[in-house]
Amino acid sequence: ARTFMLRSVAKSFIMALNHRDAYRIIHKMGTQDLLTDMKNRNSYEQAVKSYKNHEKIPLGCIYIDANGLHELNNEQGHEAGDMMLRCIADEMKVLFGADKCYRVGGDEFIILTDLDTPELIEKKLEVLEQHLFKHGYYISYGYSWTPSLTDYTKLVRDAEQRMYECKRVFYSGPPNGRRIEDKILPETENG
């Protein structure tokens, strides 16, 4: 009887460990982008709710799009495109912190930062561009910053519109002479 009881306890313990491990895997799949190991859209939506509940704080939103992913996938295969996305994600996480970075679409990323000033955001984005340029990758970005968050939707929309303008400038230039100096800098809200 004692052996049976010990086996039952051991089985229950193993089942509990397996359950815990399965929960961790499912949780990670629901909150992390598996390709880039960056927070995913689900995590981003949770962060948005948090920021909306804490208005009147300074907040910067950076909207980033990988330039040339479609062409890279067509010319060199999806593995090359995946390498590009991982490289962009890794550089973003190093510069802005993994807890601030989200992959929200195929080649779209958002950074939410309540710590960086507009000047620091610009410096970090310049470093990001330079690091990616060394790998042969280009991004378009736009950012918006407010000293006191009152309209989260406007903050993101402004950053996204600036990113699209930057992308338009990028693709209107010569295909082999992309310049990292071509960027659209925003006016900060209330200043």
Short mmCIF file of N, CA and C in Angstrom, two decimals:
data_model
loop_
_atom_site.label_atom_id
_atom_site.label_comp_id
_atom_site.label_asym_id
_atom_site.label_seq_id
_atom_site.Cartn_x
_atom_site.Cartn_y
_atom_site.Cartn_z
N ALA A 1 0.82 -1.19 0.00
CA ALA A 1 0.00 0.00 0.00
C ALA A 1 0.86 1.26 0.00
N ARG A 2 1.97 1.19 0.75
CA ARG A 2 2.85 2.35 0.83
C ARG A 2 3.46 2.65 -0.54
N THR A 3 3.87 1.59 -1.28
CA THR A 3 4.45 1.76 -2.62
C THR A 3 3.43 2.37 -3.56
N PHE A 4 2.20 1.90 -3.47
CA PHE A 4 1.14 2.43 -4.33
C PHE A 4 0.95 3.92 -4.05
N MET A 5 0.94 4.29 -2.78
CA MET A 5 0.74 5.68 -2.40
C MET A 5 1.90 6.54 -2.90
N LEU A 6 3.12 6.07 -2.77
CA LEU A 6 4.29 6.82 -3.25
C LEU A 6 4.24 6.99 -4.76
N ARG A 7 3.82 5.94 -5.49
CA ARG A 7 3.70 6.05 -6.94
C ARG A 7 2.64 7.07 -7.32
N SER A 8 1.53 7.08 -6.60
CA SER A 8 0.45 8.03 -6.87
C SER A 8 0.93 9.47 -6.63
N VAL A 9 1.63 9.68 -5.54
CA VAL A 9 2.16 11.02 -5.24
C VAL A 9 3.18 11.42 -6.32
N ALA A 10 4.04 10.51 -6.69
CA ALA A 10 5.04 10.80 -7.72
C ALA A 10 4.37 11.13 -9.05
N LYS A 11 3.35 10.35 -9.42
CA LYS A 11 2.61 10.62 -10.66
C LYS A 11 1.94 11.98 -10.62
N SER A 12 1.33 12.31 -9.50
CA SER A 12 0.67 13.61 -9.35
C SER A 12 1.68 14.75 -9.46
N PHE A 13 2.83 14.54 -8.85
CA PHE A 13 3.88 15.55 -8.91
C PHE A 13 4.38 15.74 -10.34
N ILE A 14 4.59 14.67 -11.06
CA ILE A 14 5.03 14.74 -12.46
C ILE A 14 3.97 15.42 -13.31
N MET A 15 2.71 15.08 -13.07
CA MET A 15 1.62 15.71 -13.83
C MET A 15 1.57 17.22 -13.56
N ALA A 16 1.78 17.60 -12.30
CA ALA A 16 1.78 19.03 -11.95
C ALA A 16 2.94 19.74 -12.65
N LEU A 17 4.10 19.13 -12.68
CA LEU A 17 5.25 19.74 -13.37
C LEU A 17 4.98 19.88 -14.87
N ASN A 18 4.40 18.84 -15.46
CA ASN A 18 4.07 18.88 -16.88
C ASN A 18 3.03 19.98 -17.16
N HIS A 19 2.06 20.09 -16.27
CA HIS A 19 1.03 21.11 -16.42
C HIS A 19 1.67 22.51 -16.36
N ARG A 20 2.56 22.70 -15.40
CA ARG A 20 3.25 23.99 -15.26
C ARG A 20 4.05 24.31 -16.52
N ASP A 21 4.78 23.33 -17.04
CA ASP A 21 5.58 23.54 -18.25
C ASP A 21 4.69 23.82 -19.45
N ALA A 22 3.58 23.09 -19.56
CA ALA A 22 2.65 23.33 -20.67
C ALA A 22 2.06 24.73 -20.57
N TYR A 23 1.71 25.17 -19.36
CA TYR A 23 1.18 26.52 -19.18
C TYR A 23 2.21 27.56 -19.63
N ARG A 24 3.46 27.38 -19.25
CA ARG A 24 4.51 28.33 -19.65
C ARG A 24 4.65 28.40 -21.17
N ILE A 25 4.60 27.26 -21.81
CA ILE A 25 4.72 27.22 -23.27
C ILE A 25 3.53 27.91 -23.92
N ILE A 26 2.34 27.61 -23.45
CA ILE A 26 1.14 28.23 -24.02
C ILE A 26 1.16 29.73 -23.77
N HIS A 27 1.55 30.14 -22.57
CA HIS A 27 1.62 31.57 -22.26
C HIS A 27 2.62 32.28 -23.17
N LYS A 28 3.78 31.68 -23.36
CA LYS A 28 4.79 32.30 -24.22
C LYS A 28 4.27 32.40 -25.66
N MET A 29 3.61 31.36 -26.14
CA MET A 29 3.08 31.39 -27.50
C MET A 29 2.03 32.48 -27.66
N GLY A 30 1.32 32.80 -26.59
CA GLY A 30 0.28 33.81 -26.65
C GLY A 30 0.78 35.23 -26.47
N THR A 31 2.00 35.39 -25.96
CA THR A 31 2.50 36.73 -25.68
C THR A 31 3.81 37.07 -26.39
N GLN A 32 4.49 36.09 -26.91
CA GLN A 32 5.78 36.30 -27.57
C GLN A 32 5.69 35.94 -29.04
N ASP A 33 6.37 36.73 -29.87
CA ASP A 33 6.51 36.38 -31.27
C ASP A 33 7.60 35.32 -31.36
N LEU A 34 7.28 34.16 -31.89
CA LEU A 34 8.21 33.04 -31.88
C LEU A 34 9.42 33.28 -32.78
N LEU A 35 9.26 34.03 -33.87
CA LEU A 35 10.38 34.27 -34.77
C LEU A 35 11.42 35.19 -34.15
N THR A 36 10.97 36.28 -33.56
CA THR A 36 11.90 37.31 -33.08
C THR A 36 12.12 37.27 -31.58
N ASP A 37 11.36 36.46 -30.86
CA ASP A 37 11.38 36.40 -29.40
C ASP A 37 11.11 37.79 -28.81
N MET A 38 10.27 38.52 -29.51
CA MET A 38 9.86 39.85 -29.09
C MET A 38 8.40 39.75 -28.64
N LYS A 39 7.96 40.68 -27.84
CA LYS A 39 6.55 40.69 -27.47
C LYS A 39 5.70 40.80 -28.73
N ASN A 40 4.51 40.17 -28.71
CA ASN A 40 3.66 40.15 -29.91
C ASN A 40 2.49 41.13 -29.78
N ARG A 41 1.58 41.07 -30.74
CA ARG A 41 0.43 41.98 -30.76
C ARG A 41 -0.44 41.81 -29.51
N ASN A 42 -0.60 40.59 -29.02
CA ASN A 42 -1.38 40.39 -27.79
C ASN A 42 -0.77 41.17 -26.63
N SER A 43 0.53 41.10 -26.49
CA SER A 43 1.22 41.84 -25.43
C SER A 43 1.08 43.34 -25.64
N TYR A 44 1.15 43.75 -26.90
CA TYR A 44 0.99 45.17 -27.23
C TYR A 44 -0.39 45.66 -26.80
N GLU A 45 -1.43 44.90 -27.10
CA GLU A 45 -2.79 45.30 -26.74
C GLU A 45 -2.93 45.42 -25.22
N GLN A 46 -2.28 44.54 -24.48
CA GLN A 46 -2.30 44.65 -23.02
C GLN A 46 -1.58 45.91 -22.55
N ALA A 47 -0.46 46.23 -23.19
CA ALA A 47 0.28 47.45 -22.83
C ALA A 47 -0.55 48.69 -23.11
N VAL A 48 -1.27 48.69 -24.23
CA VAL A 48 -2.13 49.83 -24.58
C VAL A 48 -3.16 50.06 -23.48
N LYS A 49 -3.78 48.99 -23.00
CA LYS A 49 -4.76 49.12 -21.92
C LYS A 49 -4.12 49.72 -20.67
N SER A 50 -2.92 49.29 -20.39
CA SER A 50 -2.21 49.80 -19.22
C SER A 50 -1.92 51.29 -19.36
N TYR A 51 -1.44 51.70 -20.53
CA TYR A 51 -1.14 53.11 -20.73
C TYR A 51 -2.40 53.96 -20.73
N LYS A 52 -3.48 53.44 -21.27
CA LYS A 52 -4.74 54.19 -21.28
C LYS A 52 -5.25 54.41 -19.85
N ASN A 53 -4.92 53.49 -18.96
CA ASN A 53 -5.33 53.62 -17.56
C ASN A 53 -4.41 54.53 -16.76
N HIS A 54 -3.28 54.90 -17.33
CA HIS A 54 -2.31 55.76 -16.65
C HIS A 54 -2.03 56.99 -17.50
N GLU A 55 -3.07 57.75 -17.78
CA GLU A 55 -2.90 58.96 -18.58
C GLU A 55 -2.07 59.98 -17.80
N LYS A 56 -1.71 61.03 -18.51
CA LYS A 56 -0.94 62.14 -17.94
C LYS A 56 0.51 61.76 -17.66
N ILE A 57 1.01 60.77 -18.37
CA ILE A 57 2.42 60.41 -18.25
C ILE A 57 3.11 60.73 -19.57
N PRO A 58 4.41 61.01 -19.56
CA PRO A 58 5.11 61.18 -20.84
C PRO A 58 5.20 59.84 -21.55
N LEU A 59 5.00 59.85 -22.87
CA LEU A 59 5.06 58.59 -23.61
C LEU A 59 5.50 58.85 -25.04
N GLY A 60 6.39 58.02 -25.51
CA GLY A 60 6.81 58.04 -26.91
C GLY A 60 6.36 56.76 -27.59
N CYS A 61 5.91 56.90 -28.83
CA CYS A 61 5.52 55.75 -29.64
C CYS A 61 6.35 55.80 -30.92
N ILE A 62 7.04 54.73 -31.19
CA ILE A 62 7.87 54.61 -32.39
C ILE A 62 7.28 53.50 -33.24
N TYR A 63 6.99 53.82 -34.48
CA TYR A 63 6.41 52.86 -35.41
C TYR A 63 7.48 52.55 -36.45
N ILE A 64 7.84 51.29 -36.61
CA ILE A 64 8.93 50.88 -37.50
C ILE A 64 8.42 49.86 -38.49
N ASP A 65 8.85 50.00 -39.74
CA ASP A 65 8.53 49.06 -40.80
C ASP A 65 9.83 48.65 -41.48
N ALA A 66 10.00 47.36 -41.71
CA ALA A 66 11.20 46.85 -42.40
C ALA A 66 11.04 47.10 -43.89
N ASN A 67 11.98 47.81 -44.48
CA ASN A 67 11.93 48.07 -45.91
C ASN A 67 12.55 46.91 -46.68
N GLY A 68 11.85 46.46 -47.70
CA GLY A 68 12.41 45.46 -48.61
C GLY A 68 12.21 44.02 -48.19
N LEU A 69 11.38 43.76 -47.20
CA LEU A 69 11.19 42.37 -46.77
C LEU A 69 10.59 41.52 -47.88
N HIS A 70 9.58 42.03 -48.54
CA HIS A 70 8.91 41.27 -49.62
C HIS A 70 9.92 40.93 -50.72
N GLU A 71 10.70 41.90 -51.12
CA GLU A 71 11.69 41.68 -52.17
C GLU A 71 12.75 40.68 -51.73
N LEU A 72 13.20 40.80 -50.47
CA LEU A 72 14.21 39.88 -49.94
C LEU A 72 13.66 38.45 -49.92
N ASN A 73 12.42 38.29 -49.47
CA ASN A 73 11.80 36.96 -49.46
C ASN A 73 11.73 36.38 -50.88
N ASN A 74 11.37 37.21 -51.86
CA ASN A 74 11.25 36.74 -53.24
C ASN A 74 12.60 36.41 -53.85
N GLU A 75 13.62 37.20 -53.55
CA GLU A 75 14.93 37.01 -54.18
C GLU A 75 15.79 35.95 -53.48
N GLN A 76 15.73 35.91 -52.14
CA GLN A 76 16.65 35.04 -51.41
C GLN A 76 15.94 34.00 -50.54
N GLY A 77 14.63 34.06 -50.49
CA GLY A 77 13.88 33.09 -49.71
C GLY A 77 13.48 33.62 -48.34
N HIS A 78 12.53 32.94 -47.75
CA HIS A 78 11.97 33.38 -46.47
C HIS A 78 12.97 33.28 -45.33
N GLU A 79 13.93 32.40 -45.44
CA GLU A 79 14.96 32.31 -44.40
C GLU A 79 15.74 33.61 -44.31
N ALA A 80 16.04 34.22 -45.46
CA ALA A 80 16.75 35.51 -45.47
C ALA A 80 15.86 36.59 -44.87
N GLY A 81 14.58 36.57 -45.20
CA GLY A 81 13.65 37.53 -44.62
C GLY A 81 13.53 37.37 -43.11
N ASP A 82 13.51 36.11 -42.66
CA ASP A 82 13.45 35.86 -41.22
C ASP A 82 14.70 36.39 -40.52
N MET A 83 15.85 36.22 -41.15
CA MET A 83 17.10 36.75 -40.58
C MET A 83 17.01 38.26 -40.44
N MET A 84 16.46 38.92 -41.46
CA MET A 84 16.30 40.37 -41.42
C MET A 84 15.42 40.79 -40.23
N LEU A 85 14.28 40.14 -40.08
CA LEU A 85 13.36 40.49 -38.99
C LEU A 85 13.99 40.23 -37.63
N ARG A 86 14.71 39.13 -37.49
CA ARG A 86 15.39 38.85 -36.21
C ARG A 86 16.46 39.90 -35.92
N CYS A 87 17.19 40.31 -36.94
CA CYS A 87 18.24 41.32 -36.76
C CYS A 87 17.62 42.64 -36.30
N ILE A 88 16.56 43.08 -36.97
CA ILE A 88 15.89 44.32 -36.59
C ILE A 88 15.38 44.23 -35.16
N ALA A 89 14.73 43.13 -34.83
CA ALA A 89 14.18 42.94 -33.48
C ALA A 89 15.29 42.95 -32.43
N ASP A 90 16.38 42.25 -32.70
CA ASP A 90 17.48 42.19 -31.73
C ASP A 90 18.06 43.58 -31.48
N GLU A 91 18.27 44.34 -32.53
CA GLU A 91 18.83 45.69 -32.38
C GLU A 91 17.86 46.58 -31.60
N MET A 92 16.57 46.47 -31.89
CA MET A 92 15.57 47.27 -31.18
C MET A 92 15.59 46.94 -29.69
N LYS A 93 15.62 45.66 -29.37
CA LYS A 93 15.58 45.24 -27.97
C LYS A 93 16.81 45.74 -27.21
N VAL A 94 17.96 45.72 -27.86
CA VAL A 94 19.18 46.20 -27.21
C VAL A 94 19.08 47.71 -26.93
N LEU A 95 18.60 48.46 -27.91
CA LEU A 95 18.58 49.92 -27.77
C LEU A 95 17.45 50.44 -26.89
N PHE A 96 16.29 49.81 -26.96
CA PHE A 96 15.12 50.35 -26.26
C PHE A 96 14.66 49.47 -25.09
N GLY A 97 15.14 48.25 -25.01
CA GLY A 97 14.72 47.34 -23.96
C GLY A 97 13.65 46.39 -24.47
N ALA A 98 13.83 45.12 -24.23
CA ALA A 98 12.90 44.10 -24.74
C ALA A 98 11.48 44.30 -24.23
N ASP A 99 11.34 44.88 -23.05
CA ASP A 99 10.01 45.07 -22.48
C ASP A 99 9.24 46.21 -23.14
N LYS A 100 9.87 46.98 -24.03
CA LYS A 100 9.23 48.12 -24.69
C LYS A 100 8.92 47.85 -26.16
N CYS A 101 9.35 46.72 -26.69
CA CYS A 101 9.31 46.45 -28.13
C CYS A 101 8.30 45.36 -28.47
N TYR A 102 7.56 45.60 -29.57
CA TYR A 102 6.50 44.68 -29.99
C TYR A 102 6.57 44.47 -31.50
N ARG A 103 6.39 43.23 -31.92
CA ARG A 103 6.17 42.94 -33.34
C ARG A 103 4.66 42.84 -33.51
N VAL A 104 4.09 43.81 -34.24
CA VAL A 104 2.63 43.89 -34.34
C VAL A 104 2.10 43.44 -35.69
N GLY A 105 2.98 43.14 -36.63
CA GLY A 105 2.58 42.67 -37.95
C GLY A 105 3.76 41.97 -38.58
N GLY A 106 3.61 41.57 -39.82
CA GLY A 106 4.68 40.85 -40.52
C GLY A 106 6.02 41.56 -40.47
N ASP A 107 6.03 42.83 -40.86
CA ASP A 107 7.29 43.59 -40.83
C ASP A 107 7.11 44.91 -40.10
N GLU A 108 6.14 44.96 -39.20
CA GLU A 108 5.86 46.18 -38.45
C GLU A 108 6.13 45.96 -36.96
N PHE A 109 6.74 46.99 -36.39
CA PHE A 109 7.12 46.96 -34.98
C PHE A 109 6.68 48.25 -34.32
N ILE A 110 6.40 48.18 -33.04
CA ILE A 110 6.09 49.37 -32.26
C ILE A 110 6.94 49.33 -30.99
N ILE A 111 7.45 50.49 -30.64
CA ILE A 111 8.16 50.66 -29.38
C ILE A 111 7.37 51.68 -28.57
N LEU A 112 7.07 51.36 -27.33
CA LEU A 112 6.43 52.29 -26.42
C LEU A 112 7.42 52.60 -25.31
N THR A 113 7.78 53.87 -25.19
CA THR A 113 8.77 54.22 -24.19
C THR A 113 8.30 55.39 -23.35
N ASP A 114 8.26 55.15 -22.06
CA ASP A 114 7.89 56.21 -21.13
C ASP A 114 9.13 56.76 -20.41
N LEU A 115 10.29 56.36 -20.87
CA LEU A 115 11.53 56.79 -20.25
C LEU A 115 12.34 57.74 -21.12
N ASP A 116 12.21 57.64 -22.43
CA ASP A 116 13.07 58.38 -23.35
C ASP A 116 12.47 59.73 -23.74
N THR A 117 13.33 60.74 -23.80
CA THR A 117 12.94 62.05 -24.30
C THR A 117 12.98 62.01 -25.83
N PRO A 118 12.38 62.98 -26.51
CA PRO A 118 12.46 63.00 -27.98
C PRO A 118 13.91 63.01 -28.48
N GLU A 119 14.78 63.72 -27.80
CA GLU A 119 16.19 63.76 -28.21
C GLU A 119 16.84 62.39 -28.10
N LEU A 120 16.57 61.69 -27.03
CA LEU A 120 17.14 60.36 -26.85
C LEU A 120 16.54 59.37 -27.84
N ILE A 121 15.25 59.50 -28.12
CA ILE A 121 14.62 58.64 -29.13
C ILE A 121 15.31 58.83 -30.47
N GLU A 122 15.54 60.08 -30.87
CA GLU A 122 16.21 60.35 -32.15
C GLU A 122 17.60 59.74 -32.19
N LYS A 123 18.35 59.89 -31.12
CA LYS A 123 19.71 59.32 -31.07
C LYS A 123 19.67 57.80 -31.20
N LYS A 124 18.76 57.17 -30.46
CA LYS A 124 18.66 55.71 -30.52
C LYS A 124 18.23 55.24 -31.90
N LEU A 125 17.32 55.97 -32.55
CA LEU A 125 16.89 55.60 -33.90
C LEU A 125 18.03 55.75 -34.90
N GLU A 126 18.85 56.77 -34.73
CA GLU A 126 20.02 56.93 -35.61
C GLU A 126 20.97 55.75 -35.44
N VAL A 127 21.22 55.34 -34.21
CA VAL A 127 22.08 54.19 -33.94
C VAL A 127 21.46 52.93 -34.54
N LEU A 128 20.15 52.77 -34.37
CA LEU A 128 19.46 51.61 -34.94
C LEU A 128 19.65 51.56 -36.45
N GLU A 129 19.43 52.68 -37.12
CA GLU A 129 19.61 52.73 -38.58
C GLU A 129 21.04 52.37 -38.97
N GLN A 130 22.01 52.92 -38.27
CA GLN A 130 23.41 52.66 -38.59
C GLN A 130 23.76 51.19 -38.42
N HIS A 131 23.30 50.59 -37.33
CA HIS A 131 23.58 49.17 -37.09
C HIS A 131 22.93 48.30 -38.17
N LEU A 132 21.70 48.61 -38.54
CA LEU A 132 21.01 47.83 -39.56
C LEU A 132 21.63 48.03 -40.93
N PHE A 133 22.07 49.25 -41.22
CA PHE A 133 22.72 49.56 -42.49
C PHE A 133 23.96 48.69 -42.69
N LYS A 134 24.69 48.42 -41.61
CA LYS A 134 25.88 47.56 -41.69
C LYS A 134 25.52 46.14 -42.12
N HIS A 135 24.29 45.73 -41.86
CA HIS A 135 23.81 44.40 -42.27
C HIS A 135 23.11 44.44 -43.62
N GLY A 136 22.98 45.64 -44.18
CA GLY A 136 22.29 45.79 -45.46
C GLY A 136 20.78 45.89 -45.34
N TYR A 137 20.30 46.25 -44.15
CA TYR A 137 18.87 46.37 -43.91
C TYR A 137 18.48 47.83 -43.73
N TYR A 138 17.26 48.14 -44.12
CA TYR A 138 16.73 49.49 -44.00
C TYR A 138 15.38 49.45 -43.32
N ILE A 139 15.10 50.49 -42.58
CA ILE A 139 13.79 50.63 -41.95
C ILE A 139 13.22 52.00 -42.26
N SER A 140 11.93 52.09 -42.19
CA SER A 140 11.25 53.38 -42.17
C SER A 140 10.64 53.49 -40.79
N TYR A 141 10.70 54.69 -40.22
CA TYR A 141 10.12 54.86 -38.90
C TYR A 141 9.50 56.24 -38.76
N GLY A 142 8.65 56.33 -37.82
CA GLY A 142 8.08 57.59 -37.39
C GLY A 142 7.84 57.50 -35.91
N TYR A 143 7.94 58.62 -35.25
CA TYR A 143 7.63 58.58 -33.83
C TYR A 143 6.84 59.81 -33.43
N SER A 144 6.18 59.65 -32.33
CA SER A 144 5.41 60.73 -31.74
C SER A 144 5.67 60.67 -30.25
N TRP A 145 5.68 61.82 -29.62
CA TRP A 145 5.97 61.88 -28.19
C TRP A 145 5.06 62.92 -27.56
N THR A 146 4.63 62.64 -26.38
CA THR A 146 3.81 63.61 -25.64
C THR A 146 4.30 63.68 -24.19
N PRO A 147 4.35 64.88 -23.64
CA PRO A 147 4.76 65.01 -22.23
C PRO A 147 3.68 64.57 -21.26
N SER A 148 2.43 64.48 -21.76
CA SER A 148 1.31 64.09 -20.91
C SER A 148 0.28 63.37 -21.76
N LEU A 149 0.24 62.07 -21.64
CA LEU A 149 -0.64 61.26 -22.48
C LEU A 149 -2.11 61.56 -22.19
N THR A 150 -2.81 61.97 -23.24
CA THR A 150 -4.25 62.18 -23.13
C THR A 150 -5.01 61.46 -24.24
N ASP A 151 -4.33 61.23 -25.38
CA ASP A 151 -5.01 60.59 -26.52
C ASP A 151 -4.06 59.56 -27.13
N TYR A 152 -4.16 58.33 -26.63
CA TYR A 152 -3.25 57.27 -27.09
C TYR A 152 -3.42 57.00 -28.58
N THR A 153 -4.64 56.98 -29.07
CA THR A 153 -4.90 56.69 -30.48
C THR A 153 -4.21 57.70 -31.38
N LYS A 154 -4.26 58.97 -31.03
CA LYS A 154 -3.60 60.02 -31.82
C LYS A 154 -2.09 59.84 -31.79
N LEU A 155 -1.55 59.50 -30.66
CA LEU A 155 -0.10 59.29 -30.53
C LEU A 155 0.38 58.22 -31.51
N VAL A 156 -0.32 57.08 -31.54
CA VAL A 156 0.06 55.98 -32.44
C VAL A 156 -0.18 56.36 -33.90
N ARG A 157 -1.32 56.98 -34.18
CA ARG A 157 -1.64 57.39 -35.55
C ARG A 157 -0.59 58.36 -36.10
N ASP A 158 -0.15 59.32 -35.29
CA ASP A 158 0.87 60.27 -35.73
C ASP A 158 2.18 59.55 -36.03
N ALA A 159 2.58 58.63 -35.17
CA ALA A 159 3.82 57.88 -35.41
C ALA A 159 3.71 57.05 -36.68
N GLU A 160 2.56 56.41 -36.88
CA GLU A 160 2.36 55.58 -38.07
C GLU A 160 2.37 56.43 -39.34
N GLN A 161 1.73 57.57 -39.32
CA GLN A 161 1.71 58.45 -40.50
C GLN A 161 3.12 58.93 -40.83
N ARG A 162 3.90 59.24 -39.84
CA ARG A 162 5.29 59.68 -40.08
C ARG A 162 6.13 58.54 -40.65
N MET A 163 5.85 57.32 -40.19
CA MET A 163 6.54 56.16 -40.74
C MET A 163 6.21 55.99 -42.22
N TYR A 164 4.93 56.14 -42.58
CA TYR A 164 4.54 56.01 -43.99
C TYR A 164 5.16 57.10 -44.85
N GLU A 165 5.30 58.29 -44.33
CA GLU A 165 5.96 59.36 -45.08
C GLU A 165 7.44 59.03 -45.27
N CYS A 166 8.07 58.51 -44.24
CA CYS A 166 9.47 58.09 -44.33
C CYS A 166 9.62 56.97 -45.37
N LYS A 167 8.69 56.04 -45.39
CA LYS A 167 8.70 54.94 -46.35
C LYS A 167 8.54 55.47 -47.77
N ARG A 168 7.66 56.46 -47.95
CA ARG A 168 7.46 57.07 -49.26
C ARG A 168 8.77 57.71 -49.74
N VAL A 169 9.44 58.43 -48.86
CA VAL A 169 10.72 59.07 -49.20
C VAL A 169 11.75 58.00 -49.55
N PHE A 170 11.79 56.94 -48.77
CA PHE A 170 12.75 55.86 -49.00
C PHE A 170 12.58 55.25 -50.38
N TYR A 171 11.34 54.90 -50.73
CA TYR A 171 11.09 54.23 -51.99
C TYR A 171 11.08 55.17 -53.19
N SER A 172 11.07 56.47 -52.96
CA SER A 172 11.14 57.40 -54.09
C SER A 172 12.58 57.67 -54.49
N GLY A 173 13.54 57.23 -53.68
CA GLY A 173 14.96 57.41 -53.99
C GLY A 173 15.48 56.31 -54.88
N PRO A 174 16.76 56.43 -55.29
CA PRO A 174 17.36 55.40 -56.14
C PRO A 174 17.45 54.06 -55.41
N PRO A 175 17.14 52.95 -56.08
CA PRO A 175 17.06 51.65 -55.41
C PRO A 175 18.37 51.17 -54.80
N ASN A 176 19.50 51.52 -55.37
CA ASN A 176 20.76 51.03 -54.82
C ASN A 176 21.50 52.10 -54.02
N GLY A 177 20.91 53.27 -53.90
CA GLY A 177 21.58 54.34 -53.18
C GLY A 177 20.76 54.85 -52.01
N ARG A 178 20.14 53.94 -51.29
CA ARG A 178 19.33 54.35 -50.15
C ARG A 178 20.22 55.09 -49.15
N ARG A 179 19.68 56.17 -48.65
CA ARG A 179 20.46 56.96 -47.70
C ARG A 179 19.77 56.93 -46.35
N ILE A 180 20.53 56.67 -45.31
CA ILE A 180 19.93 56.63 -43.99
C ILE A 180 19.65 58.04 -43.48
N GLU A 181 20.15 59.07 -44.17
CA GLU A 181 19.87 60.43 -43.75
C GLU A 181 18.43 60.83 -44.09
N ASP A 182 17.79 60.15 -45.05
CA ASP A 182 16.43 60.49 -45.46
C ASP A 182 15.45 59.98 -44.41
N LYS A 183 15.06 60.87 -43.53
CA LYS A 183 14.12 60.48 -42.51
C LYS A 183 13.21 61.65 -42.19
N ILE A 184 12.09 61.35 -41.65
CA ILE A 184 11.10 62.36 -41.31
C ILE A 184 11.09 62.49 -39.79
N LEU A 185 11.47 63.64 -39.29
CA LEU A 185 11.46 63.87 -37.86
C LEU A 185 10.16 64.57 -37.48
N PRO A 186 9.56 64.14 -36.41
CA PRO A 186 8.28 64.72 -36.02
C PRO A 186 8.44 65.98 -35.20
N GLU A 187 7.38 66.72 -35.15
CA GLU A 187 7.27 67.76 -34.15
C GLU A 187 6.68 67.07 -32.93
N THR A 188 7.17 67.36 -31.76
CA THR A 188 6.60 66.72 -30.58
C THR A 188 5.34 67.45 -30.19
N GLU A 189 4.41 66.71 -29.65
CA GLU A 189 3.15 67.29 -29.20
C GLU A 189 3.43 68.29 -28.08
N ASN A 190 2.76 69.39 -28.10
CA ASN A 190 2.91 70.44 -27.09
C ASN A 190 4.33 70.97 -27.00
N GLY A 191 5.04 70.98 -28.11
CA GLY A 191 6.37 71.55 -28.04
C GLY A 191 7.18 71.08 -29.09
#
